[in-house]
Amino acid sequence: MQQTEYKIKLPSFEGPFDLLFHLIKKAEVDIWSISIAEITDQYLSYLQSMRELNLDIASEFLVMAATLLRLKSKLLLPRPVSGENREEDEELFEINTAEELFQRLEEYRIFREMARYLQEREVEQQKIYLRSTGGQKVMVFTRQETVYTIWEGANQLSDIMHRFAEATMTDAYVPAFSAVEDFVVAEKSDYIQSVLLRHRRPLPMKEFINAGGLWEVIITFIALLEMARLRRVVLLQENTFGTIFVTLDPDSLQEEEASGEGRTEKND
Amino acid sequence: MEKEEQKKTIEALLFLSEEPVKADKIAAVLSIASEEVAALVRELQDEFSLARRGLQIFEAAGGYQMGTRPELAPYLEKAFSEDVSSNLSTAALEALAIIAYKQPVTRIEIESIRGVRSEHVLENLLKRKLIRVSGRKEGPGRPLLYNTTPDFLKYFGLMDLAELPPLEIEKQVEKQAEN
């Protein structure tokens, strides 16, 4: 005899409540008027067919089977409630009367409906595509409608910082400041360069500005921007809000070395 | 700023934002009262639909957001299909529905309603940032409590939790009491 292979597709259920619900719907009865005996039989025969098909039956389904059988037996052989010994693994459901089962089924039904409502919304919402920049910052163009290169940016910033310093120092410090400003910034620049030459590797910008008061910070900052503008140093930042590193411009470094050697020769 | 300018600004703001923009923020940008924002947005929405634009403005997660019109989905899918996230499973939707209505809620409470263990489902929902751990319940074991997130609202295009349809559970309880 030829063996015919055929596939049976059983609907998959989220859990025992889902299965019970399916059976109730098939019987076309209201949750509150289910016959425990009938639903138990149907439930068990479903599990039986799952077994025949060698399907894995999740433990929850078996616990529910036990619960149903207990409810059914209670209906057949009414016993006083007090002497009851509950099995441990039935705690998942804690269903002791048919009433409780109906209530739980009803509760599950309501949330299942809400889940279906959410699914409808999900489908609707997925038809709407939203703007996504993949986490990149949105670039807003300024009045000039140009994107600054890093050099232009350094120029601009340096300018802004100069003006800021000017504005903040108008009253008390103006005379002193305007007289020494260039000198102070130049001094600072030389200092930064000497530190960089000594270390010969990129240093975090913080290294230069963590000491001194606000004024010191401003001067250092202006010096760094000036140096970046003049391409004496390069400012590096690997990612947004990441550490800013200062390093000597490779070109100027070579020049510096050349002139340095020249000087030594002269000194000799 | 003139009204037309204000509307233009709102349009630009929403265009640039990936997240819903709250009325308060729009109001702050335009230096107007928050209450005025809704009317301006509504006008803008009308203009968009009147002009039959491909974009629309809608309310989501307590703010306003700009997105494409749903009827364009079949075309946009062709261009952006790889970006579309997979749909939620029935199990995930069930768990979400329970959390949405009962929050803060423990895993055991969710499992008791579903009649199925739900650890895995909750893990996935946490990963997708649709729910979050909001604390621990006082009592034995101090189990974790779960709440929905603003991303949950965004995902389902809800303005707030109040927009969810009311649960019928009260009715059922009354029915029980009558019996």
Coordinates of C-alpha atoms in Angstrom, one line a residue:
Chain A
M1 CA 0.0 0.0 0.0
Q2 CA 1.3 3.3 -0.9
Q3 CA 1.7 5.7 1.9
T4 CA 0.3 9.1 1.3
E5 CA 2.0 11.9 3.0
Y6 CA -0.2 14.7 4.1
K7 CA 0.2 17.7 6.2
I8 CA -2.3 18.9 8.8
K9 CA -2.1 22.4 9.7
L10 CA -3.3 23.0 13.2
P11 CA -3.9 26.5 14.3
S12 CA -1.3 27.6 16.8
F13 CA -2.4 28.9 20.1
E14 CA -0.8 31.4 22.3
G15 CA -1.7 29.3 25.4
P16 CA -4.4 27.3 27.0
F17 CA -6.7 30.2 27.3
D18 CA -6.4 30.9 23.6
L19 CA -7.2 27.3 22.8
L20 CA -10.1 27.2 25.2
F21 CA -11.4 30.3 23.6
H22 CA -11.1 28.8 20.1
L23 CA -13.1 25.8 21.3
I24 CA -15.8 28.0 22.8
K25 CA -16.1 30.0 19.7
K26 CA -16.4 26.8 17.6
A27 CA -19.2 25.6 19.9
E28 CA -20.8 29.0 19.4
V29 CA -21.6 29.5 23.0
D30 CA -21.2 32.3 25.4
I31 CA -18.3 32.0 27.9
W32 CA -20.7 32.1 30.8
S33 CA -22.8 29.2 29.5
I34 CA -20.0 26.7 28.7
S35 CA -20.4 23.1 29.9
I36 CA -17.3 22.3 31.8
A37 CA -17.6 18.6 30.9
E38 CA -17.9 19.3 27.2
I39 CA -15.1 21.8 27.0
T40 CA -12.9 19.5 29.0
D41 CA -13.5 16.7 26.5
Q42 CA -12.9 18.9 23.6
Y43 CA -9.7 20.3 25.1
L44 CA -8.4 16.9 25.9
S45 CA -9.1 15.6 22.4
Y46 CA -7.3 18.5 21.0
L47 CA -4.2 17.8 23.1
Q48 CA -4.6 14.1 22.0
S49 CA -4.4 15.1 18.3
M50 CA -1.4 17.3 19.1
R51 CA 0.3 14.2 20.6
E52 CA -0.5 12.1 17.6
L53 CA 1.1 14.6 15.4
N54 CA 4.2 14.5 17.7
L55 CA 3.9 18.2 18.5
D56 CA 5.5 19.6 21.5
I57 CA 2.9 20.4 24.1
A58 CA 3.9 23.3 26.4
S59 CA 3.5 22.5 30.1
E60 CA 0.9 25.3 30.4
F61 CA -1.5 23.2 28.2
L62 CA -1.1 20.2 30.5
V63 CA -1.6 22.2 33.6
M64 CA -4.8 23.5 32.2
A65 CA -5.9 20.0 31.3
A66 CA -5.4 19.0 34.9
T67 CA -7.3 22.0 36.0
L68 CA -10.2 21.2 33.7
L69 CA -10.3 17.6 34.8
R70 CA -10.4 18.6 38.4
L71 CA -13.2 21.1 37.8
K72 CA -15.1 18.4 35.9
S73 CA -14.6 15.8 38.6
K74 CA -15.8 18.3 41.2
L75 CA -19.0 18.8 39.3
L76 CA -19.6 15.1 39.1
L77 CA -18.7 14.3 42.7
P78 CA -19.5 17.3 44.8
R79 CA -17.1 17.5 47.7
P80 CA -16.7 19.9 50.6
V81 CA -14.3 22.7 49.5
S82 CA -12.4 22.5 52.8
G83 CA -10.7 19.1 52.5
E84 CA -9.2 19.9 49.1
N85 CA -5.6 19.5 48.4
R86 CA -4.4 21.5 45.5
E87 CA -1.6 20.4 43.3
E88 CA 1.4 22.6 43.2
D89 CA 1.8 23.1 39.5
E90 CA -1.7 24.4 39.2
E91 CA -0.6 27.6 40.8
L92 CA -0.2 29.2 37.4
F93 CA -3.9 29.3 37.0
E94 CA -5.2 29.0 40.5
I95 CA -8.6 28.2 39.2
N96 CA -10.8 26.3 41.6
T97 CA -14.3 26.8 40.4
A98 CA -16.0 27.0 37.0
E99 CA -16.9 30.5 37.8
E100 CA -13.3 31.4 38.2
L101 CA -12.5 29.8 34.9
F102 CA -15.1 31.8 33.2
Q103 CA -13.9 35.0 34.8
R104 CA -10.4 34.3 33.7
L105 CA -11.4 33.4 30.2
E106 CA -13.4 36.6 30.0
E107 CA -10.5 38.6 31.3
Y108 CA -8.2 37.0 28.7
R109 CA -10.8 37.6 26.0
I110 CA -10.8 41.3 26.7
F111 CA -7.1 41.7 26.6
R112 CA -7.0 39.6 23.4
E113 CA -9.4 42.0 21.9
M114 CA -7.1 44.9 23.0
A115 CA -4.2 43.1 21.4
R116 CA -6.1 42.9 18.2
Y117 CA -6.9 46.6 18.4
L118 CA -3.2 47.3 18.9
Q119 CA -2.4 45.2 15.9
E120 CA -4.7 47.2 13.7
R121 CA -3.1 50.4 14.9
E122 CA 0.3 48.8 14.3
V123 CA -0.6 48.0 10.7
E124 CA -2.0 51.6 10.2
Q125 CA 1.0 53.2 11.8
Q126 CA 3.4 51.2 9.7
K127 CA 2.0 52.7 6.6
I128 CA 3.3 56.1 7.8
Y129 CA 7.0 56.6 7.2
L130 CA 8.9 59.0 9.4
R131 CA 11.9 61.0 8.8
S132 CA 15.0 59.3 10.0
T133 CA 18.5 60.7 10.0
G134 CA 19.9 57.6 11.6
G135 CA 21.0 59.5 14.7
Q136 CA 22.9 62.1 12.8
K137 CA 22.5 65.7 13.9
V138 CA 20.3 67.7 11.6
M139 CA 22.4 70.4 9.9
V140 CA 20.7 73.8 9.9
F141 CA 22.2 76.2 7.4
T142 CA 23.1 79.6 8.7
R143 CA 22.4 82.9 7.0
Q144 CA 25.5 82.6 4.9
E145 CA 24.1 79.4 3.5
T146 CA 27.5 77.8 3.5
V147 CA 28.9 74.9 5.4
Y148 CA 32.1 75.9 7.0
T149 CA 35.2 73.9 6.5
I150 CA 37.0 73.2 9.7
W151 CA 39.4 76.1 8.9
E152 CA 36.7 78.6 8.3
G153 CA 35.0 77.3 11.4
A154 CA 38.1 77.9 13.5
N155 CA 38.4 81.4 12.0
Q156 CA 34.8 82.2 12.8
L157 CA 35.1 80.9 16.3
S158 CA 38.3 82.7 17.0
D159 CA 36.6 85.9 15.8
I160 CA 33.6 85.2 18.0
M161 CA 35.8 84.6 21.0
H162 CA 37.7 87.8 20.4
R163 CA 34.5 89.7 20.3
F164 CA 33.2 87.9 23.4
A165 CA 36.4 88.8 25.3
E166 CA 36.1 92.4 24.1
A167 CA 32.5 92.6 25.1
T168 CA 32.9 91.1 28.5
M169 CA 36.0 93.1 29.4
T170 CA 34.7 96.5 28.3
D171 CA 34.6 98.1 31.8
A172 CA 37.3 97.0 34.1
Y173 CA 39.9 95.3 31.9
V174 CA 39.9 97.0 28.6
P175 CA 43.1 99.0 28.9
A176 CA 45.2 96.2 30.2
F177 CA 43.7 93.7 27.9
S178 CA 43.9 95.4 24.6
A179 CA 47.6 96.2 25.4
V180 CA 48.6 92.7 26.3
E181 CA 46.1 90.6 24.4
D182 CA 48.2 89.7 21.4
F183 CA 51.2 89.2 23.6
V184 CA 49.4 86.9 26.0
V185 CA 47.8 84.9 23.2
A186 CA 51.2 84.6 21.5
E187 CA 52.8 83.5 24.7
K188 CA 50.2 80.9 25.2
S189 CA 50.5 79.7 21.7
D190 CA 54.3 79.2 22.1
Y191 CA 53.7 77.4 25.3
I192 CA 51.1 75.1 23.7
Q193 CA 53.5 74.4 20.9
S194 CA 56.4 73.6 23.2
V195 CA 54.2 71.1 25.1
L196 CA 53.1 69.4 21.9
L197 CA 56.7 69.3 20.7
R198 CA 57.8 67.7 23.9
H199 CA 55.1 65.0 23.8
R200 CA 55.0 64.4 20.1
R201 CA 51.5 63.0 20.2
P202 CA 48.0 64.3 20.2
L203 CA 47.0 65.7 23.6
P204 CA 43.4 66.2 24.8
M205 CA 42.5 69.8 24.6
K206 CA 41.5 69.7 28.3
E207 CA 45.2 69.3 29.2
F208 CA 45.8 72.8 28.2
I209 CA 42.8 74.5 29.7
N210 CA 42.2 72.7 33.0
A211 CA 44.2 75.1 35.0
G212 CA 43.7 78.7 36.0
G213 CA 40.6 80.9 36.1
L214 CA 38.1 81.8 33.5
W215 CA 40.6 84.3 31.9
E216 CA 43.2 81.6 31.5
V217 CA 40.7 79.3 29.9
I218 CA 39.6 82.0 27.4
I219 CA 43.2 82.9 26.5
T220 CA 44.1 79.2 26.0
F221 CA 41.0 78.7 23.9
I222 CA 41.7 81.7 21.7
A223 CA 45.3 80.6 21.4
L224 CA 44.3 77.2 20.2
L225 CA 41.8 78.6 17.7
E226 CA 44.4 81.0 16.4
M227 CA 46.9 78.2 16.0
A228 CA 44.3 76.1 14.3
R229 CA 43.6 79.0 12.0
L230 CA 47.2 79.5 11.2
R231 CA 47.5 75.7 10.8
R232 CA 50.1 75.4 13.5
V233 CA 47.9 72.8 15.2
V234 CA 45.2 70.4 14.1
L235 CA 42.1 69.9 16.2
L236 CA 40.7 66.3 16.1
Q237 CA 37.4 65.0 17.3
E238 CA 36.5 61.5 16.5
N239 CA 32.8 61.7 17.4
T240 CA 30.2 64.2 18.5
F241 CA 30.8 65.3 22.0
G242 CA 34.0 63.2 22.0
T243 CA 37.3 64.3 23.4
I244 CA 39.0 67.0 21.3
F245 CA 42.6 66.3 20.7
V246 CA 45.3 68.9 19.8
T247 CA 48.2 67.8 17.7
L248 CA 50.9 69.7 15.8
D249 CA 50.2 70.1 12.1
P250 CA 52.4 67.5 10.4
D251 CA 53.7 70.0 7.9
S252 CA 54.5 72.7 10.4
L253 CA 56.2 70.1 12.5
Q254 CA 58.6 69.3 9.8
E255 CA 59.3 73.0 9.2
E256 CA 59.8 73.4 12.9
E257 CA 62.3 70.6 13.0
A258 CA 64.1 72.0 10.1
S259 CA 64.4 75.4 11.5
G260 CA 65.2 73.9 14.9
E261 CA 68.1 72.1 13.5
G262 CA 69.2 75.2 11.6
R263 CA 69.2 77.1 14.9
T264 CA 71.3 74.4 16.6
E265 CA 73.8 74.6 13.8
K266 CA 74.0 78.3 14.2
N267 CA 74.5 78.0 17.9
D268 CA 77.3 75.6 17.3
Chain B
M1 CA 5.7 87.1 13.6
E2 CA 2.8 86.8 11.3
K3 CA 0.6 83.8 11.4
E4 CA 1.7 82.6 8.0
E5 CA 5.3 82.8 9.2
Q6 CA 4.4 80.9 12.4
K7 CA 2.8 78.1 10.3
K8 CA 5.9 77.9 8.1
T9 CA 8.1 77.7 11.1
I10 CA 6.0 74.9 12.6
E11 CA 6.2 73.0 9.3
A12 CA 10.0 73.4 9.2
L13 CA 10.3 72.3 12.8
L14 CA 8.3 69.2 12.3
F15 CA 10.1 68.4 9.1
L16 CA 13.5 68.4 10.9
S17 CA 12.3 66.4 13.9
E18 CA 12.6 62.7 14.2
E19 CA 10.6 62.7 17.4
P20 CA 7.2 64.1 18.1
V21 CA 7.5 67.8 19.0
K22 CA 5.5 69.0 22.0
A23 CA 3.2 72.0 21.8
D24 CA 5.2 73.6 24.6
K25 CA 8.3 73.5 22.5
I26 CA 6.6 74.9 19.4
A27 CA 5.2 77.7 21.6
A28 CA 8.6 78.5 23.1
V29 CA 10.1 78.7 19.6
L30 CA 7.4 81.0 18.3
S31 CA 7.1 82.9 21.6
I32 CA 3.4 82.3 21.7
A33 CA 1.1 80.6 24.2
S34 CA 0.9 76.8 24.1
E35 CA -2.9 77.0 23.6
E36 CA -2.4 78.8 20.3
V37 CA -0.3 76.0 18.9
A38 CA -3.1 73.5 18.3
A39 CA -5.1 76.0 16.1
L40 CA -2.0 76.7 14.0
V41 CA -1.2 73.0 13.6
R42 CA -4.8 72.3 12.6
E43 CA -4.7 74.9 9.9
L44 CA -1.4 73.5 8.7
Q45 CA -2.9 70.0 8.7
D46 CA -5.9 71.2 6.6
E47 CA -3.5 73.0 4.2
F48 CA -1.5 69.8 3.8
S49 CA -4.6 67.7 3.0
L50 CA -6.2 70.4 0.8
A51 CA -3.0 70.6 -1.3
R52 CA -2.9 66.8 -1.4
R53 CA 0.6 66.6 -0.2
G54 CA 2.5 63.4 0.3
L55 CA 3.2 64.4 3.9
Q56 CA 0.8 64.8 6.8
I57 CA 1.0 66.1 10.4
F58 CA -0.4 64.0 13.1
E59 CA -0.5 63.8 16.9
A60 CA 1.7 61.2 18.6
A61 CA 3.0 60.6 22.1
G62 CA 2.0 64.0 23.4
G63 CA 3.2 66.0 20.5
Y64 CA 3.1 66.6 16.8
Q65 CA 4.9 64.7 14.1
M66 CA 5.3 64.8 10.4
G67 CA 5.1 61.6 8.3
T68 CA 4.1 60.3 5.0
R69 CA 0.5 59.6 4.0
P70 CA -0.5 56.0 4.6
E71 CA -1.7 55.4 1.0
L72 CA 1.8 56.0 -0.2
A73 CA 3.1 53.0 1.8
P74 CA 3.1 50.6 -1.2
Y75 CA 5.4 52.9 -3.1
L76 CA 7.7 53.9 -0.3
E77 CA 8.0 50.2 0.7
K78 CA 9.9 49.7 -2.6
A79 CA 12.4 52.3 -1.7
F80 CA 12.8 51.6 2.0
S81 CA 11.7 48.0 2.5
E82 CA 14.9 47.0 4.3
D83 CA 14.3 49.6 7.0
V84 CA 10.9 48.4 8.0
S85 CA 10.9 46.7 11.4
S86 CA 9.1 43.4 11.8
N87 CA 5.6 43.3 13.2
L88 CA 5.0 42.3 16.8
S89 CA 3.9 38.7 17.5
T90 CA 0.5 38.0 18.9
A91 CA 2.1 37.1 22.2
A92 CA 3.9 40.5 22.3
L93 CA 0.7 42.3 21.5
E94 CA -1.2 40.5 24.2
A95 CA 1.5 41.3 26.8
L96 CA 1.6 44.9 25.6
A97 CA -2.2 45.2 25.9
I98 CA -2.1 44.0 29.5
I99 CA 0.8 46.3 30.4
A100 CA -0.9 49.3 28.7
Y101 CA -4.0 48.9 30.8
K102 CA -2.7 47.5 34.1
Q103 CA 0.6 49.3 34.4
P104 CA 2.6 49.1 36.6
V105 CA 2.3 45.4 36.4
T106 CA 4.5 42.4 37.2
R107 CA 5.4 39.5 35.0
I108 CA 3.4 37.1 37.1
E109 CA 0.3 39.2 36.7
I110 CA 0.8 39.3 33.0
E111 CA 1.3 35.5 32.9
S112 CA -1.7 34.9 35.0
I113 CA -3.9 36.7 32.5
R114 CA -2.4 35.2 29.5
G115 CA -2.1 31.7 31.0
V116 CA 1.3 31.4 29.5
R117 CA 4.8 32.1 30.6
S118 CA 5.9 35.4 29.2
E119 CA 9.6 36.0 30.1
H120 CA 10.8 35.8 26.6
V121 CA 8.1 38.1 25.3
L122 CA 8.9 40.8 27.9
E123 CA 12.6 40.6 27.1
N124 CA 11.8 41.3 23.4
L125 CA 9.5 44.2 24.3
L126 CA 12.2 45.6 26.5
K127 CA 14.7 45.3 23.7
R128 CA 12.4 47.1 21.4
K129 CA 11.9 49.8 24.1
L130 CA 8.2 49.5 24.0
I131 CA 8.2 48.8 27.7
R132 CA 10.5 49.6 30.6
V133 CA 11.1 48.5 34.1
S134 CA 9.6 51.1 36.3
G135 CA 10.5 49.7 39.7
R136 CA 9.8 46.9 42.0
K137 CA 6.6 45.8 43.7
E138 CA 6.7 45.8 47.5
G139 CA 6.1 42.3 48.8
P140 CA 7.7 38.8 48.6
G141 CA 10.4 38.6 46.0
R142 CA 10.0 42.3 45.1
P143 CA 9.2 41.5 41.5
L144 CA 9.9 44.0 38.7
L145 CA 7.2 46.3 37.5
Y146 CA 6.7 47.1 33.9
N147 CA 5.3 50.2 32.2
T148 CA 4.8 51.2 28.6
T149 CA 7.2 53.9 27.2
P150 CA 6.7 56.9 24.9
D151 CA 8.0 54.7 22.1
F152 CA 5.0 52.5 22.7
L153 CA 2.7 55.5 22.0
K154 CA 4.7 56.4 19.0
Y155 CA 4.7 52.9 17.6
F156 CA 0.9 52.7 17.7
G157 CA 0.4 56.3 16.8
L158 CA -1.3 57.1 20.1
M159 CA -1.4 60.6 21.6
D160 CA -1.5 59.3 25.1
L161 CA -2.7 56.2 27.1
A162 CA -6.1 57.8 27.5
E163 CA -6.6 57.4 23.7
L164 CA -6.8 53.6 24.2
P165 CA -10.4 52.4 24.1
P166 CA -11.9 51.8 27.6
L167 CA -11.7 48.2 29.0
E168 CA -15.0 46.4 29.2
I169 CA -13.9 44.7 32.4
E170 CA -16.0 46.9 34.7
K171 CA -19.2 45.8 32.9
Q172 CA -18.2 42.2 33.4
V173 CA -17.6 42.7 37.1
E174 CA -21.1 44.2 37.4
K175 CA -22.6 41.2 35.6
Q176 CA -20.8 39.0 38.1
A177 CA -22.2 41.0 41.0
E178 CA -25.7 40.6 39.7
N179 CA -25.4 36.9 39.4

